[in-house]
Amino acid sequence: MVIRVTFFILMALGLIGFGTVAWLSTRPPSQAVAAAAPAQVKVTVLVAARVVRAGSLLKPEDLTAKEMTQEAAGSDSNPDSADVRHSLAGAMVRRSLAANEVLRSADVMRPGDHGFLAAVLQPGMRAVTVGVDAITGSAGLIWPGDRVDLILTQSIAEPSLPVGRRVAAETVLPDVRVIAIDQQLVQGAEQNDKANHGSTVTLEVTQTEAERVSVAIRLGRLSLSVRSADTPAQTASTNPLTTTTWARDVSPALANDLPTKTESVIRVFQGVGDSKEFKF
């Protein structure tokens, strides 16, 4: 009797278990498998390497690269590439940028954009362009935003002057700002035929200074000298420059050069075939 009861109990438990399994197999899983999170796309964009004030002209050292997600960078960021860096050289910053802040397209005005010169020039100033070569332009070491001295070197074609006084150099304009520079000088002195061709540099000057530059262009060769960022500001009007450096000041061999002595001769005739010469 006990065996029969036990048998029926086991049969009942088996049926209950089988029914439970069958019921569970027809039910959806209690928990959906979580979908894999999409991978975050990383991009490398240009950011400010340091604090850059509004109105400044970008230099290579003002920019650095930073990796971040595409979402954080935004669609108006500038990807890090040689072409993009080159296009931003000399661009004017519209608003101040903090260090590591993303540089966005609306933050800059590039050279060549409509109204660039008008936006860069300070009130009352003018833009004047001078021609230099890779050497007189400091071999690509000058960038928009730098402050330079404009130096004139000229030869004086006067045979009566001593050799030491036939070549002179003087500073035409001190402490003027470079606001634009052509592609060749931005890239530096290239080792090819193009490196010997002329280049142009645009300076920010007053009206009077523009006239001085116009005359200097006709007199001789112009060169640029970069000023230290810590040098106090000067202008031709506040600090007139009268010093001229002559060839004899540079070369001791020409220091004692004397003017070539010229003789004047007067011949006096007295009658036919009778004459006398007087030299002085």
mmCIF file of C-alpha atoms in Angstrom:
data_model
loop_
_atom_site.group_PDB
_atom_site.id
_atom_site.type_symbol
_atom_site.label_atom_id
_atom_site.label_comp_id
_atom_site.label_asym_id
_atom_site.label_seq_id
_atom_site.Cartn_x
_atom_site.Cartn_y
_atom_site.Cartn_z
ATOM 1 C CA MET A 1 0.000 0.000 0.000
ATOM 2 C CA VAL A 2 2.768 2.381 0.908
ATOM 3 C CA ILE A 3 4.591 1.561 -2.284
ATOM 4 C CA ARG A 4 1.475 2.343 -4.353
ATOM 5 C CA VAL A 5 0.941 5.701 -2.647
ATOM 6 C CA THR A 6 4.584 6.611 -3.152
ATOM 7 C CA PHE A 7 4.345 5.684 -6.825
ATOM 8 C CA PHE A 8 1.304 7.913 -7.363
ATOM 9 C CA ILE A 9 3.017 10.816 -5.572
ATOM 10 C CA LEU A 10 6.110 10.507 -7.774
ATOM 11 C CA MET A 11 3.918 10.357 -10.873
ATOM 12 C CA ALA A 12 2.082 13.489 -9.794
ATOM 13 C CA LEU A 13 5.334 15.349 -9.118
ATOM 14 C CA GLY A 14 6.673 14.304 -12.513
ATOM 15 C CA LEU A 15 3.563 15.564 -14.281
ATOM 16 C CA ILE A 16 3.713 18.854 -12.387
ATOM 17 C CA GLY A 17 7.385 19.322 -13.287
ATOM 18 C CA PHE A 18 6.820 18.480 -16.950
ATOM 19 C CA GLY A 19 3.896 20.889 -17.137
ATOM 20 C CA THR A 20 5.958 23.653 -15.502
ATOM 21 C CA VAL A 21 8.780 23.213 -18.011
ATOM 22 C CA ALA A 22 6.350 23.239 -20.910
ATOM 23 C CA TRP A 23 4.668 26.397 -19.611
ATOM 24 C CA LEU A 24 7.964 28.211 -19.119
ATOM 25 C CA SER A 25 9.094 27.301 -22.611
ATOM 26 C CA THR A 26 6.156 29.154 -24.092
ATOM 27 C CA ARG A 27 6.851 32.363 -22.104
ATOM 28 C CA PRO A 28 9.194 35.175 -23.354
ATOM 29 C CA PRO A 29 12.393 35.654 -21.363
ATOM 30 C CA SER A 30 11.839 37.706 -18.251
ATOM 31 C CA GLN A 31 14.732 40.016 -19.077
ATOM 32 C CA ALA A 32 15.668 41.286 -22.571
ATOM 33 C CA VAL A 33 19.300 41.106 -23.496
ATOM 34 C CA ALA A 34 20.710 44.608 -23.295
ATOM 35 C CA ALA A 35 21.769 45.971 -26.678
ATOM 36 C CA ALA A 36 25.465 46.656 -27.003
ATOM 37 C CA ALA A 37 26.220 50.364 -26.565
ATOM 38 C CA PRO A 38 27.452 51.959 -29.805
ATOM 39 C CA ALA A 39 31.177 52.696 -29.810
ATOM 40 C CA GLN A 40 32.054 56.392 -29.362
ATOM 41 C CA VAL A 41 33.807 57.765 -32.489
ATOM 42 C CA LYS A 42 37.044 59.561 -31.608
ATOM 43 C CA VAL A 43 38.364 62.492 -33.633
ATOM 44 C CA THR A 44 41.431 64.734 -33.336
ATOM 45 C CA VAL A 45 40.632 68.423 -33.545
ATOM 46 C CA LEU A 46 42.482 71.709 -33.083
ATOM 47 C CA VAL A 47 42.202 73.516 -29.758
ATOM 48 C CA ALA A 48 43.832 76.610 -28.293
ATOM 49 C CA ALA A 49 47.249 75.767 -26.867
ATOM 50 C CA ARG A 50 47.022 78.769 -24.546
ATOM 51 C CA VAL A 51 44.790 81.733 -23.858
ATOM 52 C CA VAL A 52 44.241 83.620 -27.132
ATOM 53 C CA ARG A 53 42.684 87.061 -26.978
ATOM 54 C CA ALA A 54 40.065 88.337 -29.381
ATOM 55 C CA GLY A 55 41.604 90.272 -32.268
ATOM 56 C CA SER A 56 44.844 88.290 -32.194
ATOM 57 C CA LEU A 57 46.293 86.724 -35.328
ATOM 58 C CA LEU A 58 46.830 82.995 -34.942
ATOM 59 C CA LYS A 59 50.378 81.649 -34.934
ATOM 60 C CA PRO A 60 51.386 77.961 -35.135
ATOM 61 C CA GLU A 61 52.210 77.888 -31.436
ATOM 62 C CA ASP A 62 48.669 79.024 -30.586
ATOM 63 C CA LEU A 63 47.221 75.696 -31.774
ATOM 64 C CA THR A 64 47.506 72.130 -30.518
ATOM 65 C CA ALA A 65 45.708 68.849 -31.195
ATOM 66 C CA LYS A 66 43.304 67.101 -28.838
ATOM 67 C CA GLU A 67 41.444 63.797 -29.179
ATOM 68 C CA MET A 68 37.773 63.723 -28.145
ATOM 69 C CA THR A 69 34.455 62.236 -29.142
ATOM 70 C CA GLN A 70 32.750 63.457 -32.279
ATOM 71 C CA GLU A 71 29.801 64.596 -30.191
ATOM 72 C CA ALA A 72 31.991 66.748 -27.929
ATOM 73 C CA ALA A 73 33.942 68.194 -30.865
ATOM 74 C CA GLY A 74 30.850 69.165 -32.834
ATOM 75 C CA SER A 75 30.420 69.541 -36.566
ATOM 76 C CA ASP A 76 31.977 73.032 -36.647
ATOM 77 C CA SER A 77 35.345 72.016 -35.189
ATOM 78 C CA ASN A 78 38.568 72.028 -37.222
ATOM 79 C CA PRO A 79 40.234 68.636 -37.768
ATOM 80 C CA ASP A 80 43.955 68.471 -37.154
ATOM 81 C CA SER A 81 45.802 68.347 -40.474
ATOM 82 C CA ALA A 82 48.666 70.191 -42.145
ATOM 83 C CA ASP A 83 46.304 71.883 -44.615
ATOM 84 C CA VAL A 84 43.935 73.110 -41.912
ATOM 85 C CA ARG A 85 46.793 74.408 -39.752
ATOM 86 C CA HIS A 86 48.215 76.243 -42.751
ATOM 87 C CA SER A 87 44.849 77.815 -43.604
ATOM 88 C CA LEU A 88 44.499 79.075 -40.021
ATOM 89 C CA ALA A 89 47.925 80.735 -39.900
ATOM 90 C CA GLY A 90 47.304 84.469 -39.648
ATOM 91 C CA ALA A 91 43.548 84.099 -39.108
ATOM 92 C CA MET A 92 41.972 86.663 -36.784
ATOM 93 C CA VAL A 93 40.315 85.355 -33.615
ATOM 94 C CA ARG A 94 36.820 86.788 -33.220
ATOM 95 C CA ARG A 95 36.452 85.946 -29.511
ATOM 96 C CA SER A 96 38.850 85.117 -26.712
ATOM 97 C CA LEU A 97 39.682 81.427 -26.342
ATOM 98 C CA ALA A 98 40.667 79.611 -23.161
ATOM 99 C CA ALA A 99 43.439 77.035 -23.126
ATOM 100 C CA ASN A 100 42.272 73.665 -24.564
ATOM 101 C CA GLU A 101 39.073 75.220 -25.908
ATOM 102 C CA VAL A 102 37.940 73.839 -29.268
ATOM 103 C CA LEU A 103 38.575 76.208 -32.160
ATOM 104 C CA ARG A 104 35.361 76.446 -34.160
ATOM 105 C CA SER A 105 34.814 77.786 -37.667
ATOM 106 C CA ALA A 106 32.843 80.802 -36.418
ATOM 107 C CA ASP A 107 35.675 81.752 -34.047
ATOM 108 C CA VAL A 108 38.067 82.896 -36.784
ATOM 109 C CA MET A 109 38.223 85.047 -39.887
ATOM 110 C CA ARG A 110 40.775 83.731 -42.382
ATOM 111 C CA PRO A 111 43.017 85.826 -44.645
ATOM 112 C CA GLY A 112 41.210 86.160 -47.942
ATOM 113 C CA ASP A 113 37.773 86.276 -46.337
ATOM 114 C CA HIS A 114 35.709 89.293 -47.338
ATOM 115 C CA GLY A 115 36.380 92.147 -44.912
ATOM 116 C CA PHE A 116 39.468 90.523 -43.352
ATOM 117 C CA LEU A 117 41.759 93.560 -43.649
ATOM 118 C CA ALA A 118 39.068 95.969 -42.492
ATOM 119 C CA ALA A 119 38.469 93.805 -39.414
ATOM 120 C CA VAL A 120 42.164 93.366 -38.600
ATOM 121 C CA LEU A 121 43.221 97.008 -38.945
ATOM 122 C CA GLN A 122 42.976 99.213 -35.894
ATOM 123 C CA PRO A 123 40.982 102.449 -36.234
ATOM 124 C CA GLY A 124 42.793 105.029 -38.364
ATOM 125 C CA MET A 125 45.451 102.592 -39.584
ATOM 126 C CA ARG A 126 46.362 101.573 -43.136
ATOM 127 C CA ALA A 127 47.637 98.403 -44.781
ATOM 128 C CA VAL A 128 50.730 98.622 -46.972
ATOM 129 C CA THR A 129 52.444 95.739 -48.761
ATOM 130 C CA VAL A 130 56.191 95.476 -49.324
ATOM 131 C CA GLY A 131 58.129 92.965 -51.358
ATOM 132 C CA VAL A 132 60.831 90.886 -49.685
ATOM 133 C CA ASP A 133 62.666 87.700 -50.544
ATOM 134 C CA ALA A 134 63.195 84.618 -48.392
ATOM 135 C CA ILE A 135 66.342 86.142 -46.865
ATOM 136 C CA THR A 136 65.205 89.704 -46.187
ATOM 137 C CA GLY A 137 61.907 88.284 -44.913
ATOM 138 C CA SER A 138 63.805 86.398 -42.179
ATOM 139 C CA ALA A 139 63.575 83.098 -44.065
ATOM 140 C CA GLY A 140 60.046 82.226 -42.997
ATOM 141 C CA LEU A 141 60.499 83.118 -39.318
ATOM 142 C CA ILE A 142 57.995 85.980 -39.434
ATOM 143 C CA TRP A 143 54.287 85.292 -38.861
ATOM 144 C CA PRO A 144 51.176 87.463 -38.909
ATOM 145 C CA GLY A 145 50.879 89.196 -35.563
ATOM 146 C CA ASP A 146 54.633 89.675 -35.123
ATOM 147 C CA ARG A 147 56.015 93.165 -34.681
ATOM 148 C CA VAL A 148 58.966 94.129 -36.849
ATOM 149 C CA ASP A 149 61.283 96.966 -37.828
ATOM 150 C CA LEU A 150 61.403 97.891 -41.515
ATOM 151 C CA ILE A 151 65.021 98.500 -42.586
ATOM 152 C CA LEU A 152 66.161 100.177 -45.795
ATOM 153 C CA THR A 153 69.564 99.392 -47.308
ATOM 154 C CA GLN A 154 70.642 101.543 -50.233
ATOM 155 C CA SER A 155 73.696 102.161 -52.387
ATOM 156 C CA ILE A 156 74.666 105.745 -53.196
ATOM 157 C CA ALA A 157 76.048 106.042 -56.702
ATOM 158 C CA GLU A 158 78.332 109.010 -56.140
ATOM 159 C CA PRO A 159 81.959 108.401 -57.217
ATOM 160 C CA SER A 160 83.245 111.391 -55.267
ATOM 161 C CA LEU A 161 82.183 109.784 -51.983
ATOM 162 C CA PRO A 162 84.573 107.457 -50.146
ATOM 163 C CA VAL A 163 83.737 103.749 -50.458
ATOM 164 C CA GLY A 164 82.767 103.609 -46.819
ATOM 165 C CA ARG A 165 79.983 106.128 -47.427
ATOM 166 C CA ARG A 166 78.444 104.562 -50.512
ATOM 167 C CA VAL A 167 76.301 101.949 -48.718
ATOM 168 C CA ALA A 168 73.954 102.871 -45.868
ATOM 169 C CA ALA A 169 71.211 101.272 -43.799
ATOM 170 C CA GLU A 170 68.560 102.894 -41.646
ATOM 171 C CA THR A 171 65.329 101.923 -39.940
ATOM 172 C CA VAL A 172 62.458 103.383 -41.918
ATOM 173 C CA LEU A 173 59.704 102.251 -39.527
ATOM 174 C CA PRO A 174 60.111 100.835 -36.027
ATOM 175 C CA ASP A 175 57.664 98.464 -34.343
ATOM 176 C CA VAL A 176 55.005 97.839 -36.992
ATOM 177 C CA ARG A 177 52.609 94.889 -36.925
ATOM 178 C CA VAL A 178 52.576 92.227 -39.627
ATOM 179 C CA ILE A 179 48.955 91.538 -40.568
ATOM 180 C CA ALA A 180 49.363 89.272 -43.588
ATOM 181 C CA ILE A 181 52.102 87.292 -45.231
ATOM 182 C CA ASP A 182 52.113 85.242 -48.375
ATOM 183 C CA GLN A 183 52.157 81.465 -48.554
ATOM 184 C CA GLN A 184 55.825 81.028 -49.302
ATOM 185 C CA LEU A 185 57.028 82.864 -46.194
ATOM 186 C CA VAL A 186 54.453 81.150 -43.984
ATOM 187 C CA GLN A 187 55.805 77.786 -45.065
ATOM 188 C CA GLY A 188 59.383 78.969 -44.629
ATOM 189 C CA ALA A 189 62.323 79.081 -46.988
ATOM 190 C CA GLU A 190 61.818 76.160 -49.346
ATOM 191 C CA GLN A 191 64.758 74.407 -50.940
ATOM 192 C CA ASN A 192 63.594 74.860 -54.511
ATOM 193 C CA ASP A 193 63.488 77.477 -57.232
ATOM 194 C CA LYS A 194 60.470 79.179 -55.680
ATOM 195 C CA ALA A 195 62.537 80.102 -52.629
ATOM 196 C CA ASN A 196 64.348 82.710 -54.722
ATOM 197 C CA HIS A 197 61.194 84.441 -55.900
ATOM 198 C CA GLY A 198 59.865 87.599 -54.296
ATOM 199 C CA SER A 199 57.265 87.483 -51.540
ATOM 200 C CA THR A 200 54.990 90.050 -49.974
ATOM 201 C CA VAL A 201 54.387 91.149 -46.410
ATOM 202 C CA THR A 202 51.500 93.404 -45.416
ATOM 203 C CA LEU A 203 52.122 95.830 -42.558
ATOM 204 C CA GLU A 204 49.783 97.914 -40.415
ATOM 205 C CA VAL A 205 50.897 101.559 -40.569
ATOM 206 C CA THR A 206 49.648 105.114 -40.267
ATOM 207 C CA GLN A 207 49.047 107.264 -43.328
ATOM 208 C CA THR A 208 52.378 109.069 -42.884
ATOM 209 C CA GLU A 209 54.206 105.772 -42.434
ATOM 210 C CA ALA A 210 52.592 104.452 -45.607
ATOM 211 C CA GLU A 211 54.102 107.393 -47.497
ATOM 212 C CA ARG A 212 57.525 106.653 -46.007
ATOM 213 C CA VAL A 213 57.268 103.053 -47.155
ATOM 214 C CA SER A 214 56.296 104.151 -50.645
ATOM 215 C CA VAL A 215 59.468 106.250 -50.907
ATOM 216 C CA ALA A 216 61.655 103.556 -49.324
ATOM 217 C CA ILE A 217 60.538 101.014 -51.919
ATOM 218 C CA ARG A 218 62.054 103.222 -54.644
ATOM 219 C CA LEU A 219 65.312 103.882 -52.816
ATOM 220 C CA GLY A 220 66.696 100.420 -52.143
ATOM 221 C CA ARG A 221 66.246 97.004 -50.594
ATOM 222 C CA LEU A 222 63.851 96.466 -47.701
ATOM 223 C CA SER A 223 64.303 93.897 -44.958
ATOM 224 C CA LEU A 224 62.449 92.986 -41.777
ATOM 225 C CA SER A 225 63.804 92.597 -38.270
ATOM 226 C CA VAL A 226 61.612 90.789 -35.720
ATOM 227 C CA ARG A 227 61.159 92.554 -32.393
ATOM 228 C CA SER A 228 60.930 90.886 -29.004
ATOM 229 C CA ALA A 229 57.424 90.612 -27.595
ATOM 230 C CA ASP A 230 58.665 92.422 -24.458
ATOM 231 C CA THR A 231 60.094 95.420 -26.333
ATOM 232 C CA PRO A 232 58.254 98.684 -25.493
ATOM 233 C CA ALA A 233 56.161 100.002 -28.362
ATOM 234 C CA GLN A 234 57.688 102.701 -30.587
ATOM 235 C CA THR A 235 56.577 104.727 -33.539
ATOM 236 C CA ALA A 236 58.423 106.921 -35.996
ATOM 237 C CA SER A 237 56.602 109.969 -34.622
ATOM 238 C CA THR A 238 57.269 109.306 -30.928
ATOM 239 C CA ASN A 239 60.837 108.138 -31.435
ATOM 240 C CA PRO A 240 62.334 109.755 -34.547
ATOM 241 C CA LEU A 241 65.240 107.770 -35.952
ATOM 242 C CA THR A 242 68.094 109.828 -37.368
ATOM 243 C CA THR A 243 70.879 107.265 -37.035
ATOM 244 C CA THR A 244 72.315 105.906 -40.257
ATOM 245 C CA THR A 245 74.707 102.960 -40.375
ATOM 246 C CA TRP A 246 77.329 103.384 -43.079
ATOM 247 C CA ALA A 247 79.546 100.750 -44.652
ATOM 248 C CA ARG A 248 82.533 102.223 -42.795
ATOM 249 C CA ASP A 249 80.685 101.681 -39.484
ATOM 250 C CA VAL A 250 80.418 97.975 -40.233
ATOM 251 C CA SER A 251 83.783 97.275 -41.862
ATOM 252 C CA PRO A 252 86.928 98.597 -40.153
ATOM 253 C CA ALA A 253 88.712 98.218 -43.476
ATOM 254 C CA LEU A 254 86.644 101.103 -44.805
ATOM 255 C CA ALA A 255 86.880 103.289 -41.697
ATOM 256 C CA ASN A 256 89.953 105.204 -42.850
ATOM 257 C CA ASP A 257 88.887 105.480 -46.439
ATOM 258 C CA LEU A 258 89.370 109.032 -47.673
ATOM 259 C CA PRO A 259 87.535 110.773 -50.484
ATOM 260 C CA THR A 260 89.189 110.459 -53.849
ATOM 261 C CA LYS A 261 91.178 113.629 -54.497
ATOM 262 C CA THR A 262 90.235 115.309 -57.719
ATOM 263 C CA GLU A 263 92.514 117.753 -59.548
ATOM 264 C CA SER A 264 91.332 120.850 -61.302
ATOM 265 C CA VAL A 265 93.458 122.069 -64.197
ATOM 266 C CA ILE A 266 93.369 125.509 -65.783
ATOM 267 C CA ARG A 267 95.344 126.122 -68.969
ATOM 268 C CA VAL A 268 96.202 129.733 -69.841
ATOM 269 C CA PHE A 269 97.172 130.543 -73.442
ATOM 270 C CA GLN A 270 99.492 133.465 -74.211
ATOM 271 C CA GLY A 271 99.899 133.874 -77.900
ATOM 272 C CA VAL A 272 100.253 131.056 -80.398
ATOM 273 C CA GLY A 273 101.630 127.850 -78.930
ATOM 274 C CA ASP A 274 102.382 129.449 -75.554
ATOM 275 C CA SER A 275 100.329 128.042 -72.697
ATOM 276 C CA LYS A 276 100.653 127.306 -69.001
ATOM 277 C CA GLU A 277 98.808 124.853 -66.780
ATOM 278 C CA PHE A 278 97.764 125.585 -63.224
ATOM 279 C CA LYS A 279 96.668 122.638 -61.037
ATOM 280 C CA PHE A 280 94.800 122.963 -57.747
#
